[in-house]
PDB file of C-alpha atoms in Angstrom:
ATOM      1  CA  MET A 204      54.016  -7.969  32.090  1.00 55.00           C
ATOM      2  CA  ALA A 205      52.085  -4.725  30.646  1.00 57.00           C
ATOM      3  CA  GLU A 206      53.282  -2.186  33.407  1.00 57.00           C
ATOM      4  CA  THR A 207      56.782  -3.193  32.925  1.00 62.00           C
ATOM      5  CA  ILE A 208      56.271  -3.106  29.217  1.00 65.00           C
ATOM      6  CA  PHE A 209      54.693   0.406  29.125  1.00 67.00           C
ATOM      7  CA  ASN A 210      56.267   2.396  32.061  1.00 74.00           C
ATOM      8  CA  SER A 211      59.668   0.762  32.155  1.00 75.00           C
ATOM      9  CA  VAL A 212      62.690   2.280  29.772  1.00 76.00           C
ATOM     10  CA  PRO A 213      64.181  -0.710  28.223  1.00 73.00           C
ATOM     11  CA  LYS A 214      68.119  -0.715  28.505  1.00 75.00           C
ATOM     12  CA  HIS A 215      69.430  -0.126  25.067  1.00 78.00           C
ATOM     13  CA  ASN A 216      72.775   1.315  23.586  1.00 77.00           C
ATOM     14  CA  TYR A 217      71.278   2.845  20.548  1.00 82.00           C
ATOM     15  CA  SER A 218      71.361   7.162  19.718  1.00 86.00           C
ATOM     16  CA  GLU A 219      70.248   9.536  17.224  1.00 89.00           C
ATOM     17  CA  LEU A 220      72.174  12.808  16.350  1.00 91.00           C
ATOM     18  CA  GLU A 221      69.517  15.459  16.920  1.00 91.00           C
ATOM     19  CA  PRO A 222      69.692  17.620  13.059  1.00 92.00           C
ATOM     20  CA  ASN A 223      69.694  21.398  12.885  1.00 93.00           C
ATOM     21  CA  ILE A 224      65.754  22.504  11.601  1.00 93.00           C
ATOM     22  CA  ASN A 225      65.162  26.058  10.443  1.00 95.00           C
ATOM     23  CA  PRO A 226      61.660  26.418  11.453  1.00 97.00           C
ATOM     24  CA  ASP A 227      60.979  29.053   9.307  1.00 97.00           C
ATOM     25  CA  GLU A 228      61.349  27.010   6.744  1.00 97.00           C
ATOM     26  CA  PHE A 229      58.943  24.340   7.917  1.00 97.00           C
ATOM     27  CA  ARG A 230      56.648  27.128   8.885  1.00 97.00           C
ATOM     28  CA  LYS A 231      56.551  27.842   5.321  1.00 98.00           C
ATOM     29  CA  VAL A 232      55.792  24.975   4.297  1.00 98.00           C
ATOM     30  CA  VAL A 233      52.951  24.300   6.514  1.00 98.00           C
ATOM     31  CA  GLN A 234      51.453  27.618   5.917  1.00 97.00           C
ATOM     32  CA  SER A 235      51.692  27.400   1.863  1.00 97.00           C
ATOM     33  CA  ARG A 236      49.962  24.093   1.989  1.00 98.00           C
ATOM     34  CA  ARG A 237      46.381  24.770   0.816  1.00 98.00           C
ATOM     35  CA  SER A 238      43.685  22.597  -0.673  1.00 97.00           C
ATOM     36  CA  VAL A 239      44.005  23.232  -4.248  1.00 98.00           C
ATOM     37  CA  ARG A 240      41.115  22.321  -6.128  1.00 98.00           C
ATOM     38  CA  ILE A 241      42.695  23.188  -9.494  1.00 98.00           C
ATOM     39  CA  PHE A 242      45.704  22.141 -10.979  1.00 98.00           C
ATOM     40  CA  ASN A 243      47.290  23.949 -13.869  1.00 98.00           C
ATOM     41  CA  GLY A 244      48.353  20.129 -15.813  1.00 96.00           C
ATOM     42  CA  THR A 245      52.620  20.352 -14.522  1.00 98.00           C
ATOM     43  CA  PRO A 246      53.423  16.888 -14.298  1.00 98.00           C
ATOM     44  CA  ILE A 247      54.952  16.018 -10.665  1.00 98.00           C
ATOM     45  CA  PRO A 248      58.321  14.264 -11.943  1.00 98.00           C
ATOM     46  CA  GLU A 249      58.160  10.885 -11.085  1.00 98.00           C
ATOM     47  CA  SER A 250      61.258  10.632  -8.324  1.00 98.00           C
ATOM     48  CA  ILE A 251      59.985  13.636  -6.607  1.00 98.00           C
ATOM     49  CA  MET A 252      56.445  11.825  -6.220  1.00 98.00           C
ATOM     50  CA  ASN A 253      58.589   8.723  -5.260  1.00 98.00           C
ATOM     51  CA  GLU A 254      60.259  10.640  -2.558  1.00 98.00           C
ATOM     52  CA  CYS A 255      56.877  12.120  -1.576  1.00 98.00           C
ATOM     53  CA  LEU A 256      55.694   9.088  -0.698  1.00 98.00           C
ATOM     54  CA  ASP A 257      58.915   7.390   1.009  1.00 98.00           C
ATOM     55  CA  ILE A 258      58.549  10.311   3.510  1.00 98.00           C
ATOM     56  CA  ALA A 259      54.706   9.877   3.822  1.00 98.00           C
ATOM     57  CA  LEU A 260      55.992   6.494   4.954  1.00 97.00           C
ATOM     58  CA  LEU A 261      58.011   7.906   7.777  1.00 98.00           C
ATOM     59  CA  ALA A 262      54.899   9.323   9.601  1.00 98.00           C
ATOM     60  CA  PRO A 263      54.577   7.841  13.253  1.00 97.00           C
ATOM     61  CA  ASN A 264      52.102   4.966  13.515  1.00 96.00           C
ATOM     62  CA  SER A 265      50.902   2.562  16.476  1.00 93.00           C
ATOM     63  CA  SER A 266      53.575  -0.088  17.847  1.00 95.00           C
ATOM     64  CA  ASN A 267      55.262   0.321  13.963  1.00 97.00           C
ATOM     65  CA  LEU A 268      52.909  -1.824  12.948  1.00 98.00           C
ATOM     66  CA  GLN A 269      52.150   0.481   9.846  1.00 98.00           C
ATOM     67  CA  PRO A 270      48.389  -0.430   9.022  1.00 98.00           C
ATOM     68  CA  TRP A 271      48.647   1.779   5.725  1.00 98.00           C
ATOM     69  CA  GLU A 272      48.986   1.162   1.662  1.00 98.00           C
ATOM     70  CA  PHE A 273      49.393   4.209  -0.682  1.00 98.00           C
ATOM     71  CA  TYR A 274      47.806   3.107  -4.136  1.00 98.00           C
ATOM     72  CA  TRP A 275      49.440   5.621  -6.452  1.00 98.00           C
ATOM     73  CA  VAL A 276      47.222   5.323  -9.278  1.00 98.00           C
ATOM     74  CA  ARG A 277      49.230   5.277 -12.871  1.00 97.00           C
ATOM     75  CA  SER A 278      47.055   3.597 -15.300  1.00 97.00           C
ATOM     76  CA  LEU A 279      45.393   6.154 -17.605  1.00 97.00           C
ATOM     77  CA  GLU A 280      42.172   3.652 -17.348  1.00 98.00           C
ATOM     78  CA  LYS A 281      42.026   3.165 -13.648  1.00 98.00           C
ATOM     79  CA  LYS A 282      42.995   6.634 -13.328  1.00 98.00           C
ATOM     80  CA  ASN A 283      39.643   7.521 -15.775  1.00 98.00           C
ATOM     81  CA  GLU A 284      37.973   5.510 -13.373  1.00 98.00           C
ATOM     82  CA  LEU A 285      39.007   6.965 -10.254  1.00 98.00           C
ATOM     83  CA  ILE A 286      37.846  10.517 -11.344  1.00 98.00           C
ATOM     84  CA  LYS A 287      34.435   9.207 -12.091  1.00 98.00           C
ATOM     85  CA  ALA A 288      34.868   7.895  -8.315  1.00 98.00           C
ATOM     86  CA  CYS A 289      35.502  10.972  -7.458  1.00 98.00           C
ATOM     87  CA  LEU A 290      32.603  12.505  -8.949  1.00 98.00           C
ATOM     88  CA  SER A 291      34.271  13.771 -11.287  1.00 98.00           C
ATOM     89  CA  GLN A 292      35.076  16.899  -9.129  1.00 98.00           C
ATOM     90  CA  PRO A 293      37.738  19.553 -10.318  1.00 98.00           C
ATOM     91  CA  ALA A 294      40.766  18.098  -7.929  1.00 98.00           C
ATOM     92  CA  ALA A 295      40.479  14.977  -9.249  1.00 98.00           C
ATOM     93  CA  ASN A 296      39.801  15.740 -13.262  1.00 98.00           C
ATOM     94  CA  THR A 297      42.714  18.407 -12.883  1.00 98.00           C
ATOM     95  CA  ALA A 298      45.199  16.846 -10.786  1.00 98.00           C
ATOM     96  CA  ALA A 299      48.604  15.454 -12.164  1.00 98.00           C
ATOM     97  CA  GLU A 300      48.557  12.776 -10.114  1.00 98.00           C
ATOM     98  CA  LEU A 301      45.966  10.226  -7.597  1.00 98.00           C
ATOM     99  CA  ILE A 302      46.644   8.434  -4.550  1.00 98.00           C
ATOM    100  CA  VAL A 303      44.513   6.799  -2.216  1.00 98.00           C
ATOM    101  CA  CYS A 304      45.131   6.195   1.014  1.00 98.00           C
ATOM    102  CA  VAL A 305      43.984   2.798   2.569  1.00 98.00           C
ATOM    103  CA  ALA A 306      43.652   1.590   6.262  1.00 98.00           C
ATOM    104  CA  ARG A 307      44.418  -1.937   6.762  1.00 98.00           C
ATOM    105  CA  THR A 308      43.316  -3.470   9.909  1.00 97.00           C
ATOM    106  CA  ASP A 309      44.354  -6.729   9.343  1.00 97.00           C
ATOM    107  CA  THR A 310      47.956  -6.424   8.040  1.00 98.00           C
ATOM    108  CA  TRP A 311      49.083  -6.122  11.721  1.00 97.00           C
ATOM    109  CA  LYS A 312      49.539  -9.745  12.144  1.00 97.00           C
ATOM    110  CA  GLN A 313      52.411 -10.004   9.038  1.00 97.00           C
ATOM    111  CA  ASN A 314      54.035  -6.621  10.160  1.00 98.00           C
ATOM    112  CA  ALA A 315      54.348  -7.759  13.901  1.00 97.00           C
ATOM    113  CA  LYS A 316      56.204 -10.849  12.425  1.00 97.00           C
ATOM    114  CA  LYS A 317      58.130  -8.288  10.314  1.00 97.00           C
ATOM    115  CA  MET A 318      59.048  -6.589  13.545  1.00 96.00           C
ATOM    116  CA  LEU A 319      60.008 -10.282  15.448  1.00 95.00           C
ATOM    117  CA  GLU A 320      62.291 -10.909  11.934  1.00 95.00           C
ATOM    118  CA  VAL A 321      64.221  -7.389  12.607  1.00 94.00           C
ATOM    119  CA  PHE A 322      64.608  -8.047  16.321  1.00 92.00           C
ATOM    120  CA  ASP A 323      65.949 -11.678  15.715  1.00 90.00           C
ATOM    121  CA  LYS A 324      69.079 -10.266  13.398  1.00 89.00           C
ATOM    122  CA  ASN A 325      69.714  -8.273  15.958  1.00 82.00           C
ATOM    123  CA  LYS A 326      70.326 -10.956  19.062  1.00 74.00           C
ATOM    124  CA  GLY A 327      71.189  -9.284  22.093  1.00 71.00           C
ATOM    125  CA  ASN A 328      70.095  -6.088  21.625  1.00 79.00           C
ATOM    126  CA  ILE A 329      66.803  -6.327  21.953  1.00 86.00           C
ATOM    127  CA  PRO A 330      65.489  -6.186  25.121  1.00 86.00           C
ATOM    128  CA  ASN A 331      62.806  -9.541  26.162  1.00 87.00           C
ATOM    129  CA  SER A 332      60.006  -6.983  27.178  1.00 87.00           C
ATOM    130  CA  VAL A 333      59.429  -5.692  23.428  1.00 90.00           C
ATOM    131  CA  ILE A 334      59.673  -8.667  22.317  1.00 91.00           C
ATOM    132  CA  ASP A 335      57.446 -10.042  24.588  1.00 93.00           C
ATOM    133  CA  TYR A 336      55.390  -7.351  23.586  1.00 94.00           C
ATOM    134  CA  TYR A 337      54.944  -8.237  19.524  1.00 96.00           C
ATOM    135  CA  LYS A 338      54.697 -11.758  20.801  1.00 95.00           C
ATOM    136  CA  LYS A 339      52.171 -11.677  23.415  1.00 94.00           C
ATOM    137  CA  LEU A 340      50.186  -8.178  23.954  1.00 93.00           C
ATOM    138  CA  VAL A 341      49.940  -7.310  19.769  1.00 96.00           C
ATOM    139  CA  PRO A 342      47.709 -10.335  19.139  1.00 95.00           C
ATOM    140  CA  LEU A 343      45.873  -9.948  22.300  1.00 93.00           C
ATOM    141  CA  ALA A 344      45.235  -6.068  21.436  1.00 93.00           C
ATOM    142  CA  TYR A 345      44.380  -6.486  17.558  1.00 95.00           C
ATOM    143  CA  THR A 346      42.534 -10.294  17.470  1.00 94.00           C
ATOM    144  CA  GLN A 347      39.374  -9.778  17.739  1.00 93.00           C
ATOM    145  CA  GLY A 348      38.034 -12.847  16.041  1.00 89.00           C
ATOM    146  CA  TYR A 349      34.977 -13.710  13.611  1.00 88.00           C
ATOM    147  CA  PHE A 350      32.438 -10.865  14.255  1.00 83.00           C
ATOM    148  CA  SER A 351      34.228  -9.478  17.204  1.00 86.00           C
ATOM    149  CA  ILE A 352      33.376 -12.259  19.428  1.00 91.00           C
ATOM    150  CA  LEU A 353      36.967 -12.344  21.429  1.00 89.00           C
ATOM    151  CA  GLY A 354      36.737  -8.379  21.321  1.00 89.00           C
ATOM    152  CA  THR A 355      33.323  -8.691  22.927  1.00 90.00           C
ATOM    153  CA  LEU A 356      34.527 -11.024  25.784  1.00 90.00           C
ATOM    154  CA  LYS A 357      37.804  -8.625  26.337  1.00 91.00           C
ATOM    155  CA  ARG A 358      35.660  -5.645  26.749  1.00 90.00           C
ATOM    156  CA  PRO A 359      34.348  -6.629  30.451  1.00 92.00           C
ATOM    157  CA  ILE A 360      37.693  -7.780  31.800  1.00 90.00           C
ATOM    158  CA  LEU A 361      38.953  -4.429  30.134  1.00 91.00           C
ATOM    159  CA  PHE A 362      36.400  -2.506  31.790  1.00 91.00           C
ATOM    160  CA  LEU A 363      36.984  -4.451  35.386  1.00 91.00           C
ATOM    161  CA  ARG A 364      40.618  -3.907  35.182  1.00 92.00           C
ATOM    162  CA  GLY A 365      39.892  -0.138  34.636  1.00 92.00           C
ATOM    163  CA  LEU A 366      38.391   0.175  38.043  1.00 92.00           C
ATOM    164  CA  LYS A 367      41.757  -0.126  39.542  1.00 92.00           C
ATOM    165  CA  THR A 368      44.150   0.834  37.238  1.00 91.00           C
ATOM    166  CA  PRO A 369      44.633   2.968  34.117  1.00 91.00           C
ATOM    167  CA  THR A 370      44.202   0.311  30.780  1.00 89.00           C
ATOM    168  CA  PRO A 371      44.003   0.806  27.537  1.00 89.00           C
ATOM    169  CA  ARG A 372      39.898   0.023  26.481  1.00 91.00           C
ATOM    170  CA  ASN A 373      40.538  -0.091  22.695  1.00 91.00           C
ATOM    171  CA  PRO A 374      40.558  -1.799  20.251  1.00 94.00           C
ATOM    172  CA  VAL A 375      37.737  -4.418  21.318  1.00 93.00           C
ATOM    173  CA  SER A 376      35.160  -4.532  17.975  1.00 94.00           C
ATOM    174  CA  ASN A 377      36.051  -4.389  13.863  1.00 94.00           C
ATOM    175  CA  ASN A 378      34.728  -1.132  14.309  1.00 95.00           C
ATOM    176  CA  ASP A 379      37.828   0.200  16.730  1.00 96.00           C
ATOM    177  CA  MET A 380      40.368  -1.766  14.349  1.00 97.00           C
ATOM    178  CA  ILE A 381      39.055   0.915  11.396  1.00 97.00           C
ATOM    179  CA  LEU A 382      39.553   3.723  13.482  1.00 97.00           C
ATOM    180  CA  TRP A 383      42.855   2.543  15.058  1.00 97.00           C
ATOM    181  CA  ALA A 384      44.229   2.021  11.321  1.00 98.00           C
ATOM    182  CA  THR A 385      42.499   5.125  10.098  1.00 98.00           C
ATOM    183  CA  LYS A 386      44.505   7.271  12.468  1.00 97.00           C
ATOM    184  CA  THR A 387      47.539   5.838  11.595  1.00 97.00           C
ATOM    185  CA  CYS A 388      46.976   6.424   7.985  1.00 98.00           C
ATOM    186  CA  SER A 389      45.698   9.685   8.191  1.00 98.00           C
ATOM    187  CA  LEU A 390      49.318  10.693   9.910  1.00 98.00           C
ATOM    188  CA  ALA A 391      50.980   9.316   6.877  1.00 98.00           C
ATOM    189  CA  ALA A 392      48.476  11.287   3.998  1.00 98.00           C
ATOM    190  CA  GLU A 393      49.650  14.368   6.124  1.00 98.00           C
ATOM    191  CA  ASN A 394      53.444  13.413   5.673  1.00 98.00           C
ATOM    192  CA  LEU A 395      52.408  13.246   2.291  1.00 98.00           C
ATOM    193  CA  MET A 396      50.625  16.709   1.394  1.00 98.00           C
ATOM    194  CA  LEU A 397      53.719  18.378   3.515  1.00 98.00           C
ATOM    195  CA  ALA A 398      56.152  16.577   1.128  1.00 98.00           C
ATOM    196  CA  LEU A 399      54.552  17.373  -1.791  1.00 98.00           C
ATOM    197  CA  ARG A 400      54.501  21.465  -0.671  1.00 98.00           C
ATOM    198  CA  ALA A 401      58.058  21.367   0.178  1.00 98.00           C
ATOM    199  CA  PHE A 402      58.734  20.256  -3.119  1.00 98.00           C
ATOM    200  CA  SER A 403      56.608  23.121  -4.195  1.00 98.00           C
ATOM    201  CA  PHE A 404      53.519  21.007  -5.173  1.00 98.00           C
ATOM    202  CA  ASP A 405      50.413  20.851  -4.045  1.00 98.00           C
ATOM    203  CA  SER A 406      47.038  18.488  -3.025  1.00 98.00           C
ATOM    204  CA  CYS A 407      44.137  18.595  -2.231  1.00 98.00           C
ATOM    205  CA  PRO A 408      42.752  15.473   0.308  1.00 98.00           C
ATOM    206  CA  MET A 409      39.231  14.108  -0.980  1.00 98.00           C
ATOM    207  CA  GLU A 410      36.451  12.635   0.965  1.00 96.00           C
ATOM    208  CA  GLY A 411      33.882  12.737  -1.945  1.00 96.00           C
ATOM    209  CA  PHE A 412      34.090   9.904  -3.394  1.00 98.00           C
ATOM    210  CA  ASP A 413      32.367   6.205  -4.082  1.00 98.00           C
ATOM    211  CA  ALA A 414      34.309   4.103  -1.638  1.00 98.00           C
ATOM    212  CA  LYS A 415      32.822   0.788  -2.948  1.00 98.00           C
ATOM    213  CA  ILE A 416      33.694   1.727  -6.660  1.00 98.00           C
ATOM    214  CA  ILE A 417      37.058   2.247  -5.331  1.00 98.00           C
ATOM    215  CA  GLU A 418      37.239  -0.906  -3.852  1.00 98.00           C
ATOM    216  CA  ARG A 419      36.606  -2.753  -6.650  1.00 98.00           C
ATOM    217  CA  ILE A 420      38.934  -0.872  -9.239  1.00 98.00           C
ATOM    218  CA  LEU A 421      42.048  -0.752  -7.067  1.00 98.00           C
ATOM    219  CA  GLU A 422      40.801  -4.519  -6.189  1.00 98.00           C
ATOM    220  CA  LEU A 423      40.727  -4.102  -2.314  1.00 98.00           C
ATOM    221  CA  PRO A 424      40.534  -6.737   0.151  1.00 97.00           C
ATOM    222  CA  SER A 425      37.756  -7.138   2.818  1.00 96.00           C
ATOM    223  CA  ASP A 426      40.283  -5.635   5.285  1.00 97.00           C
ATOM    224  CA  ALA A 427      40.766  -2.393   3.540  1.00 98.00           C
ATOM    225  CA  HIS A 428      39.149   0.975   3.899  1.00 98.00           C
ATOM    226  CA  VAL A 429      39.474   3.987   1.684  1.00 98.00           C
ATOM    227  CA  VAL A 430      40.576   7.073   3.977  1.00 98.00           C
ATOM    228  CA  MET A 431      41.275   9.314   1.100  1.00 98.00           C
ATOM    229  CA  VAL A 432      42.027  10.203  -2.171  1.00 98.00           C
ATOM    230  CA  ILE A 433      44.830  12.680  -2.537  1.00 98.00           C
ATOM    231  CA  ALA A 434      44.950  14.745  -5.650  1.00 98.00           C
ATOM    232  CA  ALA A 435      48.628  16.356  -6.635  1.00 98.00           C
ATOM    233  CA  GLY A 436      49.741  18.844  -8.940  1.00 98.00           C
ATOM    234  CA  LYS A 437      51.021  22.261  -9.851  1.00 98.00           C
ATOM    235  CA  ARG A 438      48.271  24.710  -8.709  1.00 98.00           C
ATOM    236  CA  ALA A 439      46.424  26.821 -10.972  1.00 98.00           C
ATOM    237  CA  PRO A 440      45.737  30.485 -10.546  1.00 97.00           C
ATOM    238  CA  ASN A 441      42.419  29.883  -9.715  1.00 97.00           C
ATOM    239  CA  GLY A 442      43.279  26.817  -8.401  1.00 98.00           C
ATOM    240  CA  ILE A 443      42.347  28.120  -4.749  1.00 97.00           C
ATOM    241  CA  TYR A 444      38.725  28.999  -3.759  1.00 97.00           C
ATOM    242  CA  GLY A 445      39.428  31.882  -1.121  1.00 96.00           C
ATOM    243  CA  SER A 446      41.874  32.941   1.770  1.00 96.00           C
ATOM    244  CA  ARG A 447      42.373  30.407   4.443  1.00 96.00           C
ATOM    245  CA  ILE A 448      39.504  30.407   7.615  1.00 96.00           C
ATOM    246  CA  ARG A 449      39.754  29.261  11.097  1.00 96.00           C
ATOM    247  CA  PHE A 450      38.262  30.165  13.847  1.00 97.00           C
ATOM    248  CA  GLU A 451      39.130  31.327  16.996  1.00 98.00           C
ATOM    249  CA  ARG A 452      42.284  29.558  18.854  1.00 97.00           C
ATOM    250  CA  GLU A 453      40.502  29.350  22.086  1.00 97.00           C
ATOM    251  CA  LEU A 454      37.899  27.106  20.544  1.00 98.00           C
ATOM    252  CA  PHE A 455      40.360  24.259  19.952  1.00 97.00           C
ATOM    253  CA  ILE A 456      43.245  25.007  22.080  1.00 97.00           C
ATOM    254  CA  LYS A 457      42.682  24.097  25.762  1.00 97.00           C
ATOM    255  CA  GLU A 458      45.136  24.645  28.708  1.00 95.00           C
ATOM    256  CA  VAL A 459      44.115  22.838  31.238  1.00 96.00           C
TER     257      VAL A 459
END
C-alpha cells in the first residue's frame, strides 16, 4: 500500500491556473528582510497583522496536518510577561506585536480526522489511496505510544525493511515528533516574516527566551513546544546592527 500511495499519481480532475509573479518584487521582499532589533513604535494595523498570519498558515507542511499554532499576544499583561521571558531584549521590548510560534506533536490526530471529513464531503472525487493514507499510514507513522514504546518497536522493523527498499525511518520517538513539527512550524514562521516585509513591516525571530515561562504564560499543553518568538513592527533608524553577512556560497550550495 505504501508503494502505491507514494509512487503513483492519483487520478483527479483538479487544476489551478498559475499566476504571473514578478520575481523582482519577490527578490526585493527577501533581500530587504532583516532581523530588526529595535522598532520605532509604529503600530501594525490589525487588518495587516491578520492577513500576515493568514499567509503564514499557507506554508507547506507534512501531509497537510498543520502541526503549528501562532499565539498573537495582545493582552498587555501577558505581553509584558512575555517580554521578560524573552530576556527583555530590545527586539521584544520595542516590538509593536509579539507572536509565539508553537509546534504541536499531538494535533495530527484531530487534523487527520478533519482531512477525512473534507474528503467525505467530496465523495467520488478523492482516490481511495489518499483516504487509506490518512486512515492507515498517518496513524502508523505518527503514533509513538507512551514513552515512545510503539516508536521503539517500529525502529527495528523499519531498519530491516530499509535493507531491501527505500524506507522512511522517522519518526520513531517523541523527539522525532518534535523535530517533525518544528520543521513545519519554522516554514510557517518564515511565511509570516516575509508577509510582514511585503507590507513594509519588519520582524526579528528570537530564540533567546525561557520556554518554560512562555509555556506557563500561554497555558500551553504538554505536547506544545515553543519554536521561536517573532517580534514585529517598523524598524527604527538604528534597528539593524550591521550589514548582512553571508559566507561563501560554495560552503552551503552543493552540486552533486
